[in-house]
Coordinates of C-alpha atoms and ligand atoms in Angstrom, one line a residue:
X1 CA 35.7 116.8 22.0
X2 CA 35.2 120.2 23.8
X3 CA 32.0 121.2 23.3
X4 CA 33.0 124.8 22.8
X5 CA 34.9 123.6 19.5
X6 CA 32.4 121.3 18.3
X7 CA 30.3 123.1 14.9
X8 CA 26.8 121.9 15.1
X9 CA 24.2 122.1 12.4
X10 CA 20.5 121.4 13.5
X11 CA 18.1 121.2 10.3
X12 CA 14.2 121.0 10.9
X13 CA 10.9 122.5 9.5
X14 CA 9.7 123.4 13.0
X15 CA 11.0 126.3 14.4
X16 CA 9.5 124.9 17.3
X17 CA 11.7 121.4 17.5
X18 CA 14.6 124.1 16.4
X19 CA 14.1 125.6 19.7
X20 CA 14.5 122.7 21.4
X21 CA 16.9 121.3 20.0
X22 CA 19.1 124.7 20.6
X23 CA 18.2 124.7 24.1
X24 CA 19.5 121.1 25.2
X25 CA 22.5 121.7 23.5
X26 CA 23.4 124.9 25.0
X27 CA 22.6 123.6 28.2
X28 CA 25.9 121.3 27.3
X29 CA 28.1 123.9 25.8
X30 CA 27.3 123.3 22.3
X31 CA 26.7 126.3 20.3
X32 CA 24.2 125.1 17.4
X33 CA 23.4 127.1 14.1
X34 CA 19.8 125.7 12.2
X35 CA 18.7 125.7 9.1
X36 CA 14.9 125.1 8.3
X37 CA 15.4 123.5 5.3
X38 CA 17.6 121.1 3.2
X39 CA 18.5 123.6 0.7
X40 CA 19.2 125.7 3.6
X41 CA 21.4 123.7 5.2
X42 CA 23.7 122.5 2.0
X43 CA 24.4 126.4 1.6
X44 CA 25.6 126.3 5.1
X45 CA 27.9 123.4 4.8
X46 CA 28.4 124.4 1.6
X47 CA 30.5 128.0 3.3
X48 CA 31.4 126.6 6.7
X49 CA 32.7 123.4 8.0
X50 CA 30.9 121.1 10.5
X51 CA 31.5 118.1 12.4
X52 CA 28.0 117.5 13.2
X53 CA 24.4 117.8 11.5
X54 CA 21.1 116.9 13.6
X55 CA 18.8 116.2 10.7
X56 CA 14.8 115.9 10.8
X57 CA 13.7 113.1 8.8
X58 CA 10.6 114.2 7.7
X59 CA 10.7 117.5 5.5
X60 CA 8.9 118.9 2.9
X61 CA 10.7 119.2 -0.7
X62 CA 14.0 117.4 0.6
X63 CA 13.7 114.7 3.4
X64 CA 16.7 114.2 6.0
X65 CA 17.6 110.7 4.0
X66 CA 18.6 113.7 0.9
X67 CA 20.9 115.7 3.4
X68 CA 22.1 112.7 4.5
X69 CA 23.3 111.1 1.1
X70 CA 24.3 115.1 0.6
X71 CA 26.7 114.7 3.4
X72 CA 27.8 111.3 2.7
X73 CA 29.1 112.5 -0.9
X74 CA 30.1 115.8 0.0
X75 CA 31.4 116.3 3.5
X76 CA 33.1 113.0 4.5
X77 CA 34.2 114.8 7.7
X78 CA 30.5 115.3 9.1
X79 CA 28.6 113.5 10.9
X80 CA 24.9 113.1 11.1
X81 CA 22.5 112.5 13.1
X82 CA 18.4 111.6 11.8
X83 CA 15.7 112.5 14.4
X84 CA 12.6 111.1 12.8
X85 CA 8.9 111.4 14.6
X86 CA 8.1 108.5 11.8
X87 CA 9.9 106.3 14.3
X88 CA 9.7 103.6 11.6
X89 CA 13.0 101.4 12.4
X90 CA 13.3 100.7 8.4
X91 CA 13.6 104.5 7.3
X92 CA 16.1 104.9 10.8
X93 CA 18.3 101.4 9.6
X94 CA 18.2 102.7 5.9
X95 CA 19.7 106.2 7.2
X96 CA 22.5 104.7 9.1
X97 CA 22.8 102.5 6.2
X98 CA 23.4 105.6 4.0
X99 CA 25.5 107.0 6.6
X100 CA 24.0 108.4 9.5
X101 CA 25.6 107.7 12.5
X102 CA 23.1 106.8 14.8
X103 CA 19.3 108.0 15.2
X104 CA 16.9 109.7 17.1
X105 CA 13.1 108.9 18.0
X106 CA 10.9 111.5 18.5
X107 CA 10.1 112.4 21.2
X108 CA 13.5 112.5 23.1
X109 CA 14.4 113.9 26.2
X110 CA 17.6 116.1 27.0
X111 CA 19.8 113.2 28.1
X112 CA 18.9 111.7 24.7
X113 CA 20.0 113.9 22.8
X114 CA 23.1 114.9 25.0
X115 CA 24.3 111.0 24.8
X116 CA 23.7 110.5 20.8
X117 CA 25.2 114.2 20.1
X118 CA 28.3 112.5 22.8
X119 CA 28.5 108.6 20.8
X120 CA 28.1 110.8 16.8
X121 CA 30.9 113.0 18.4
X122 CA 33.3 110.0 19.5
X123 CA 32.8 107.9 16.4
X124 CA 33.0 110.9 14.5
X125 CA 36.6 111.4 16.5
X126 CA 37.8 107.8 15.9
X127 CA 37.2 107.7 12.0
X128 CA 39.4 111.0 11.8
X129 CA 42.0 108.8 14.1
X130 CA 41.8 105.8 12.1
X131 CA 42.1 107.7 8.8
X132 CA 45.5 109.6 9.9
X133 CA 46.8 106.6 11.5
X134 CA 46.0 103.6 8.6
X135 CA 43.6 101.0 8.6
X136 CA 42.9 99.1 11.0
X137 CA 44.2 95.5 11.0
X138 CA 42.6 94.0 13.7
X139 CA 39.0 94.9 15.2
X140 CA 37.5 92.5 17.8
X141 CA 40.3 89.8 17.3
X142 CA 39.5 89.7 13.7
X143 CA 41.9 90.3 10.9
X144 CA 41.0 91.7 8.1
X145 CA 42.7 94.7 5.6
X146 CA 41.1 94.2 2.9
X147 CA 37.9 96.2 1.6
X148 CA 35.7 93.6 2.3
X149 CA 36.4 93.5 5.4
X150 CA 37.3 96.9 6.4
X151 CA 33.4 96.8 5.2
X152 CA 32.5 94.0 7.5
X153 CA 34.1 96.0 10.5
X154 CA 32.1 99.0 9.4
X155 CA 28.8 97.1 9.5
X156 CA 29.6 95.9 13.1
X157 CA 29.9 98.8 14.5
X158 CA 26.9 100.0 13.7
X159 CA 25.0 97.1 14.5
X160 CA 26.4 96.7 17.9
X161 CA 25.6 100.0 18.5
X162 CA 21.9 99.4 17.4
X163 CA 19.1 97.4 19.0
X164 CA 18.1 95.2 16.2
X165 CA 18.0 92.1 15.0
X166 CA 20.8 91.1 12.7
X167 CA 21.7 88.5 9.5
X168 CA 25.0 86.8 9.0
X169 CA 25.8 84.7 6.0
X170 CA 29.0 83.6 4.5
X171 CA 30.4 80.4 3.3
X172 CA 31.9 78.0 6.0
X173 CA 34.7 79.0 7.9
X174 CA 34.3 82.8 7.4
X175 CA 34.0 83.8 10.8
X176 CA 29.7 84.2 11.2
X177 CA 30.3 83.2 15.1
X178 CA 33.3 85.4 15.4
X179 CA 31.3 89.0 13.5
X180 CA 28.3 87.9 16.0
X181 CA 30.1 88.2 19.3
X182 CA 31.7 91.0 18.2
X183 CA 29.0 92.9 17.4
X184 CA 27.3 91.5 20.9
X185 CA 30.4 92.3 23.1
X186 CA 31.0 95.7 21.5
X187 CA 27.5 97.0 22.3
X188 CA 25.1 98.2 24.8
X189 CA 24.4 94.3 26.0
X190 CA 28.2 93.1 26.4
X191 CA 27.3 92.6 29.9
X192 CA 24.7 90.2 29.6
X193 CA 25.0 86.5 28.0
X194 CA 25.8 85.7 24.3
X195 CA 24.2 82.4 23.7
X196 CA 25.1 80.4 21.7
X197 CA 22.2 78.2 20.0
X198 CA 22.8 75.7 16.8
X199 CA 19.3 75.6 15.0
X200 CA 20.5 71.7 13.7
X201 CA 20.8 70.2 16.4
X202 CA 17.3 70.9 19.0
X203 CA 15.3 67.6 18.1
X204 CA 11.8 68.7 17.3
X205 CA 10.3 66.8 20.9
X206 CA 12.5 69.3 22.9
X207 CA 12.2 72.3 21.0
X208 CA 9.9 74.3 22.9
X209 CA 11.5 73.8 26.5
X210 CA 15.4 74.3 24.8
X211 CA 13.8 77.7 24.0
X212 CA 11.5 79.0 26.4
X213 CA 12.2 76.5 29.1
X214 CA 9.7 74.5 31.3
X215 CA 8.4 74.5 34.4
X216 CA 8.6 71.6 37.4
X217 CA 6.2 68.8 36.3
X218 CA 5.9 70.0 33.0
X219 CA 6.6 66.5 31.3
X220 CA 7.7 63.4 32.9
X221 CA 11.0 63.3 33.8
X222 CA 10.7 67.6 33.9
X223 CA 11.6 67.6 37.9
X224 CA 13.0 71.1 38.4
X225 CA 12.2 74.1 35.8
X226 CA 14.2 75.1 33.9
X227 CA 15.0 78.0 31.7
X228 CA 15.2 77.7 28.4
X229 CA 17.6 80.3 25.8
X230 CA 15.4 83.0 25.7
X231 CA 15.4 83.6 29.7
X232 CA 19.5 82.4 29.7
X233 CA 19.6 85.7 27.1
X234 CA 17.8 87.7 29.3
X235 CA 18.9 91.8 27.9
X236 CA 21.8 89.8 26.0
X237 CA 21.8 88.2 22.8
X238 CA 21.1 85.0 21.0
X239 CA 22.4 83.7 18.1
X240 CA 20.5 81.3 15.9
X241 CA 23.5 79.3 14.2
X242 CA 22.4 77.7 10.8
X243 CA 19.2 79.2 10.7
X244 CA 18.7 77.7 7.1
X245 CA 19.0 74.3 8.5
X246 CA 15.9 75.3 10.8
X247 CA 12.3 73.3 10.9
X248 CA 9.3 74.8 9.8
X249 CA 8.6 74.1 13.4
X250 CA 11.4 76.0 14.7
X251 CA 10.9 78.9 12.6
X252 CA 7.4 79.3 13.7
X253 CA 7.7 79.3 16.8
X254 CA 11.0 81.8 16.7
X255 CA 8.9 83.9 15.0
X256 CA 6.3 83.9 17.2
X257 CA 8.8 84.7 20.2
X258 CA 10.6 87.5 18.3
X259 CA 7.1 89.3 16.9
X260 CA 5.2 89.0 20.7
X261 CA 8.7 89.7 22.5
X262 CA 6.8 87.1 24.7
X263 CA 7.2 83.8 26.0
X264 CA 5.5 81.0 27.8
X265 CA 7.3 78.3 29.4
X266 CA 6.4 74.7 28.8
X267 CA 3.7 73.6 31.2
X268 CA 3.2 77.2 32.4
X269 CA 0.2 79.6 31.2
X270 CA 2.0 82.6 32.4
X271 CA 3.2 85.0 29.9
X272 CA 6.8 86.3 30.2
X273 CA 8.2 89.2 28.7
X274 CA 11.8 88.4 27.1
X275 CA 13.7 91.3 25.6
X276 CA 17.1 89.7 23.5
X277 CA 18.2 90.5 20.2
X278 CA 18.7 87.6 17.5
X279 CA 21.9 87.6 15.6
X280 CA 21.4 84.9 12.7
X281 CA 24.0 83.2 10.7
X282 CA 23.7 80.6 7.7
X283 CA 25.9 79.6 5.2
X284 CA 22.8 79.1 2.7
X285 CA 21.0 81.5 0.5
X286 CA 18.2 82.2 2.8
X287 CA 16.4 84.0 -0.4
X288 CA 16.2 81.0 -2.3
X289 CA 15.6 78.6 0.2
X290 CA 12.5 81.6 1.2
X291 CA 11.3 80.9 -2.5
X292 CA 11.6 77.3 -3.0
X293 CA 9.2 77.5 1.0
X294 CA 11.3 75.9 2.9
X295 CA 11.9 79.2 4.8
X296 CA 9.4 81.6 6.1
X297 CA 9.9 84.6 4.7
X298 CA 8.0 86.8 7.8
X299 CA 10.9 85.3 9.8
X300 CA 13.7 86.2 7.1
X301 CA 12.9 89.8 7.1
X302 CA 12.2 90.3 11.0
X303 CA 15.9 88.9 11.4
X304 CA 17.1 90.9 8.0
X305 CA 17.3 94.3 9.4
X306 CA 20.8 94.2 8.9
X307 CA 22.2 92.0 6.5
X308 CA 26.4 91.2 6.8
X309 CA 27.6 89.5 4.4
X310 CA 31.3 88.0 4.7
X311 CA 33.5 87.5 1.6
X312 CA 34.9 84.3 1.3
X313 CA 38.5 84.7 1.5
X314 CA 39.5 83.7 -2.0
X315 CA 37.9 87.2 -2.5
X316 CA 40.2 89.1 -0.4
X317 CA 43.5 87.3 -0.5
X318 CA 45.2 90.4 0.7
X319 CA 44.1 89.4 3.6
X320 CA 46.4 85.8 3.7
X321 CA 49.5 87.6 4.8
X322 CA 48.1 89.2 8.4
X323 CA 46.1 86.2 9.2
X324 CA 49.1 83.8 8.7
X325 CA 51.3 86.3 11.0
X326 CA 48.3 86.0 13.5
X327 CA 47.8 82.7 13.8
X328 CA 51.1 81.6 13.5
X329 CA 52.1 84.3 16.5
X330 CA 49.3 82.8 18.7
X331 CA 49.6 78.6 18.2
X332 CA 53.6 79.4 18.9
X333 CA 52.9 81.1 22.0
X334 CA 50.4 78.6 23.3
X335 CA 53.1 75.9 22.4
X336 CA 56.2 77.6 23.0
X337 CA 58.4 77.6 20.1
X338 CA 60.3 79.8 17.9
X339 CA 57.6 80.8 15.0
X340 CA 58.9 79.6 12.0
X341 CA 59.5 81.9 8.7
X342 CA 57.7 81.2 5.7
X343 CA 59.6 81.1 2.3
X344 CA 58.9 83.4 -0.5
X345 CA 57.4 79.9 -2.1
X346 CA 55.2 78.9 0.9
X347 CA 53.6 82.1 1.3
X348 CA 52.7 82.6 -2.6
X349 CA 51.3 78.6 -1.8
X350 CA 49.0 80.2 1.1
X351 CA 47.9 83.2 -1.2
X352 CA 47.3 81.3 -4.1
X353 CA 45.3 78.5 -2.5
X354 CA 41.5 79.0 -3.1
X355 CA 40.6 78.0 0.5
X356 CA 37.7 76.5 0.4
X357 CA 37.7 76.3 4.0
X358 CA 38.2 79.5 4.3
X359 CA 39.7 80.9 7.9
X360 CA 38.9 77.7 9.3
X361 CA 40.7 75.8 6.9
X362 CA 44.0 77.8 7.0
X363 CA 44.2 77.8 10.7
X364 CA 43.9 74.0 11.0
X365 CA 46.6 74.1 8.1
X366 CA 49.0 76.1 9.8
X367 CA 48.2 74.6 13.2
X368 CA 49.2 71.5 11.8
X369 CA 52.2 72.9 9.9
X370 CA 53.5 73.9 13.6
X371 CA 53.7 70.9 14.8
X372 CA 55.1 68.4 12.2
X373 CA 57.7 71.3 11.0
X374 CA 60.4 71.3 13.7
X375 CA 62.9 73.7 11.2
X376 CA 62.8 77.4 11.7
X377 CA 62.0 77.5 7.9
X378 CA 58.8 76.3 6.2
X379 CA 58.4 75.5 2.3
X380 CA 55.4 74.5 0.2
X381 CA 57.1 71.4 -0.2
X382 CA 55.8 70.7 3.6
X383 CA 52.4 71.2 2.8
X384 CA 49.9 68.4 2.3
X385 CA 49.5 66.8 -1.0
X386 CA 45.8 68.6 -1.0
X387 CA 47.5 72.3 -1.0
X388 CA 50.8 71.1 -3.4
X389 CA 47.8 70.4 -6.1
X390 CA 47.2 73.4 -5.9
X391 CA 50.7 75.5 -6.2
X392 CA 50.9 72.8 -9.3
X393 CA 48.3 73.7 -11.3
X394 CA 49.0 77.7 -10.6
X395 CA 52.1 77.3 -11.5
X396 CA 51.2 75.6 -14.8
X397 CA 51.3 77.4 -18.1
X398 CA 47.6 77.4 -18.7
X399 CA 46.5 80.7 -17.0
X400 CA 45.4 84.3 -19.1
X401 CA 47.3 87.2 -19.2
X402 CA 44.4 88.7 -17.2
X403 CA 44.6 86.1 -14.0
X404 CA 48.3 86.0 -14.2
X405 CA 48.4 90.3 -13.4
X406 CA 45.5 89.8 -11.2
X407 CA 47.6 87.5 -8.8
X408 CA 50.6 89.7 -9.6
X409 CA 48.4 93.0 -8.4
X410 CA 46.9 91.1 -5.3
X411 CA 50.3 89.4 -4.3
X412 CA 52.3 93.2 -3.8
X413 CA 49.1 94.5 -2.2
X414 CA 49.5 91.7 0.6
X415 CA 53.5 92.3 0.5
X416 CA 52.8 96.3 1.0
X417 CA 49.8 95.1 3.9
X418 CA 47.2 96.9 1.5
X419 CA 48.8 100.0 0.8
X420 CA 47.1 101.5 -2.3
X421 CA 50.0 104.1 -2.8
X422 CA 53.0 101.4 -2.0
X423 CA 51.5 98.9 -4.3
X424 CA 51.1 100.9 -7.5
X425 CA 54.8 102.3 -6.5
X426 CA 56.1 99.2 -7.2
X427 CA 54.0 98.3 -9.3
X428 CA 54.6 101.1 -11.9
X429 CA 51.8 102.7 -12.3
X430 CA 49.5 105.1 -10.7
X431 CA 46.8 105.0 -7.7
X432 CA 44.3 105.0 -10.2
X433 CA 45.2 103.1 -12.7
X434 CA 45.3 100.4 -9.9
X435 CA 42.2 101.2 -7.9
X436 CA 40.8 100.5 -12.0
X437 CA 42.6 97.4 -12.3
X438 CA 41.3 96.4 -8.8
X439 CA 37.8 97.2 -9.5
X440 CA 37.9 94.6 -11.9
X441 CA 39.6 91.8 -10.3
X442 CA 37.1 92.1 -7.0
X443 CA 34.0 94.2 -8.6
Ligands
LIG1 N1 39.0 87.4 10.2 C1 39.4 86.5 11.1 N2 40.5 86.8 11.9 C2 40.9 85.9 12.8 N3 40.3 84.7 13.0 C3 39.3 84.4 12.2 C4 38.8 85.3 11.2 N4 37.7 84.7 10.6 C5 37.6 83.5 11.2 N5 38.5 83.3 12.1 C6 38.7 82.0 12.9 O1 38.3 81.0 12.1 C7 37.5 80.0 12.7 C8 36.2 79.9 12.1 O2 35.4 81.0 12.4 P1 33.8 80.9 12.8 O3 33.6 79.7 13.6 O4 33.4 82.2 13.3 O5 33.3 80.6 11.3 P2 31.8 80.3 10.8 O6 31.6 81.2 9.7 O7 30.9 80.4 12.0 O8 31.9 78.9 10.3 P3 30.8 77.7 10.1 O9 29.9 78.2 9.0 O10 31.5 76.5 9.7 O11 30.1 77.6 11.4 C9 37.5 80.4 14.2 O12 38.5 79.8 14.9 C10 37.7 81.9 14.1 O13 38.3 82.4 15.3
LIG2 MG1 29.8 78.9 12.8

């Protein structure tokens, strides 16, 4: 954006920081009005328009989270950006959280505040895109239109654009390993390695050189060092697979690593700084397993700072249509044939199934499909017995009113690609009346 169009709105206590704050940005172009309170600055959005606000965090009366939640409700169109002396990262996560586009430690210099004022600006100028040109389908070779998702893409973002550690759960087959490279390749450290590391399957006797490595003559048999994950992740990022199924053991000495930021390698008493970020994933319910003890809890909230969660996809079956398209798009170019069309039957089959295996499961399915279906047409009745099951029994009589609209709802929103205003078209009602209905099948 051209500077010289851009309507800034600086908001802190101290005329001082005010100043400052003025200064750099003029420097840039920027022309910056301030306000010296909260109350001050909800009048001004309140009369004029702005595409940015540079919040304090710390106010008296009304803090920078209130202007923040403020803007959020009010001016959907606004950016924000929290500067907080109280360089806390919990109150700086829980104001992106609520909104704010990125943050601010105190104190910054000029090229600080030039480049988050620059990154607010662009994001700000790709949410106006995206809203004018519909949703996006696709983000990082993932598919997703539904809410949950769109969600999920949200969260990504702004982790990838953060430096902290980050939490991944969803049932099996949801794509944990897919959000975490994503969120890895679409930040700051995309240009150093993602590893990779599966918390199963270290035995206990190796644990300490697979992560920290050893040095020559370290153990018998040890005869060349060797680095372990956290030196291989060096400035990039690793990511703890299965964390739940982690040893005390491990866990312990994770924690150790990720608390100290330090490292020594087996047989070595040199300390080595490590700087990576930890992107966790686990299919179990860390909370409970933290109660019953099998999971240290200090561990579960130093890697908790941002918590993803992935719907299953049973919960967004709007999203059945686009995957199938995708996958069935790439396994034919990879083996050069024709794709296939689905019948009206096979597709309600795909929709309807409860995937347990989630993505996983309906890849394998259709990569399958591809190859034992030589037609140009496919039909439920070339599904495996395990899926026709399942068509039988929802096609049997035995359903409610309730679940037989639901599907009926969910089944034009996937026909229509997600389309609120499409859907309740043909639907015959109104937006609302289906954003009601909705709410209720997917609270
Ligand atoms: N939204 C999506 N769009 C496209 N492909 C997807 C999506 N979600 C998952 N996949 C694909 O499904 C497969 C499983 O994904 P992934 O390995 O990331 O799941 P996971 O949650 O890590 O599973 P597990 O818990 O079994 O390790 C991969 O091939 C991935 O590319
Ligand atoms: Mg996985």
């Amino acid at each position: 954006m051209n500077p010289k169009a851009v309507r800034l709105l600086a908001v802190d206590d101290s005329p001082s920081t005010l100043e400052v704050i003025q200064r750099i940005l003029k420097s840039a172009g920027y022309d910056t009005r301030t306000c010296h309170s909260v109350v001050e600055a909800v009048s001004a959005l309140s009369r004029t328009p702005f595409d940015l606000v540079i919040t304090d965090y710390k106010m008296p009366k009304h803090s920078g989270m209130d202007l923040i939640q403020y803007v959020h409700e009010n001016h959907q169109d606004t950016a924000v950006i929290m500067v907080t002396g109280y360089a806390t990262i919990d109150g700086a996560v829980e104001a992106v959280k609520k909104g704010a586009e990125t943050y601010l430690a105190k104190p910054f210099t000029d090229q600080e505040l030039l480049t988050a004022v620059e990154e607010a600006l662009e994001k700000l100028a790709r949410r106006r895109n995206v809203q004018t040109e519909a949703q996006p389908s696709m983000f990082h070779d993932i598919i997703g239109t539904s809410p949950g998702m769109q969600h999920v893409f949200k969260l990504i973002d702004k982790a990838a654009a953060m430096n902290v550690n980050v939490m991944i759960s969803g049932e099996s087959g949801t794509g944990k390993e897919l959000v975490a490279r994503a969120i890895h390749y679409g930040g700051p450290r995309s240009a150093a390695p993602f590893v990779p590391v599966n918390c199963t399957a270290i035995p206990d006797s190796l644990l300490e050189s697979e992560l920290f490595g050893h040095v020559k003559g370290a153990f018998t048999g040890a005869n060349t060092s060797r680095a372990g994950f956290f030196q291989i992740a060096e400035n990039g990022t690793i990511f703890l697979d299965e964390i739940g199924d982690a040893s005390l053991n491990l866990q312990g000495k994770l924690l150790r690593a990720i608390q100290s930021k330090e490292i020594f390698m087996v047989g070595s008493s040199t300390v080595q700084k490590v700087d990576t970020r930890i992107i966790a994933a686990t299919h179990k319910d860390l909370p409970t397993l933290v109660q019953k003890g099998l999971f240290r809890e200090d561990l579960y909230y130093r890697l908790n700072i941002i918590d993803i969660s992935i719907p299953p996809l049973r919960d967004r079956k709007e999203d059945v249509p686009a995957l199938v398209n995708y996958f069935v798009t790439q396994f034919c170019q990879d083996i050069g044939r024709k794709p296939p069309t689905f019948t009206d039957r096979a597709l309600d089959a795909l929709i309807n199934h409860s995937w347990p295996g989630n993505i996983r499961e309906l890849e394998n399915l259709l990569q399958r499909l591809l190859v034992i279906v030589d037609g140009d047409l496919i039909d439920s009745g070339d599904f495996p017995d395990s899926m026709r099951l399942n068509i039988d029994t929802a096609q049997s009589g035995s359903r409610s009113l309730a679940e037989v609209e639901a599907e009926h709802i969910l089944k034009v929103l996937a026909v229509v690609g997600g389309n609120k205003t499409q859907a309740a078209e043909i639907l015959g009602i109104d937006r609302k009346t289906l954003r009601e209905k909705l709410k209720k099948i997917r609270p």
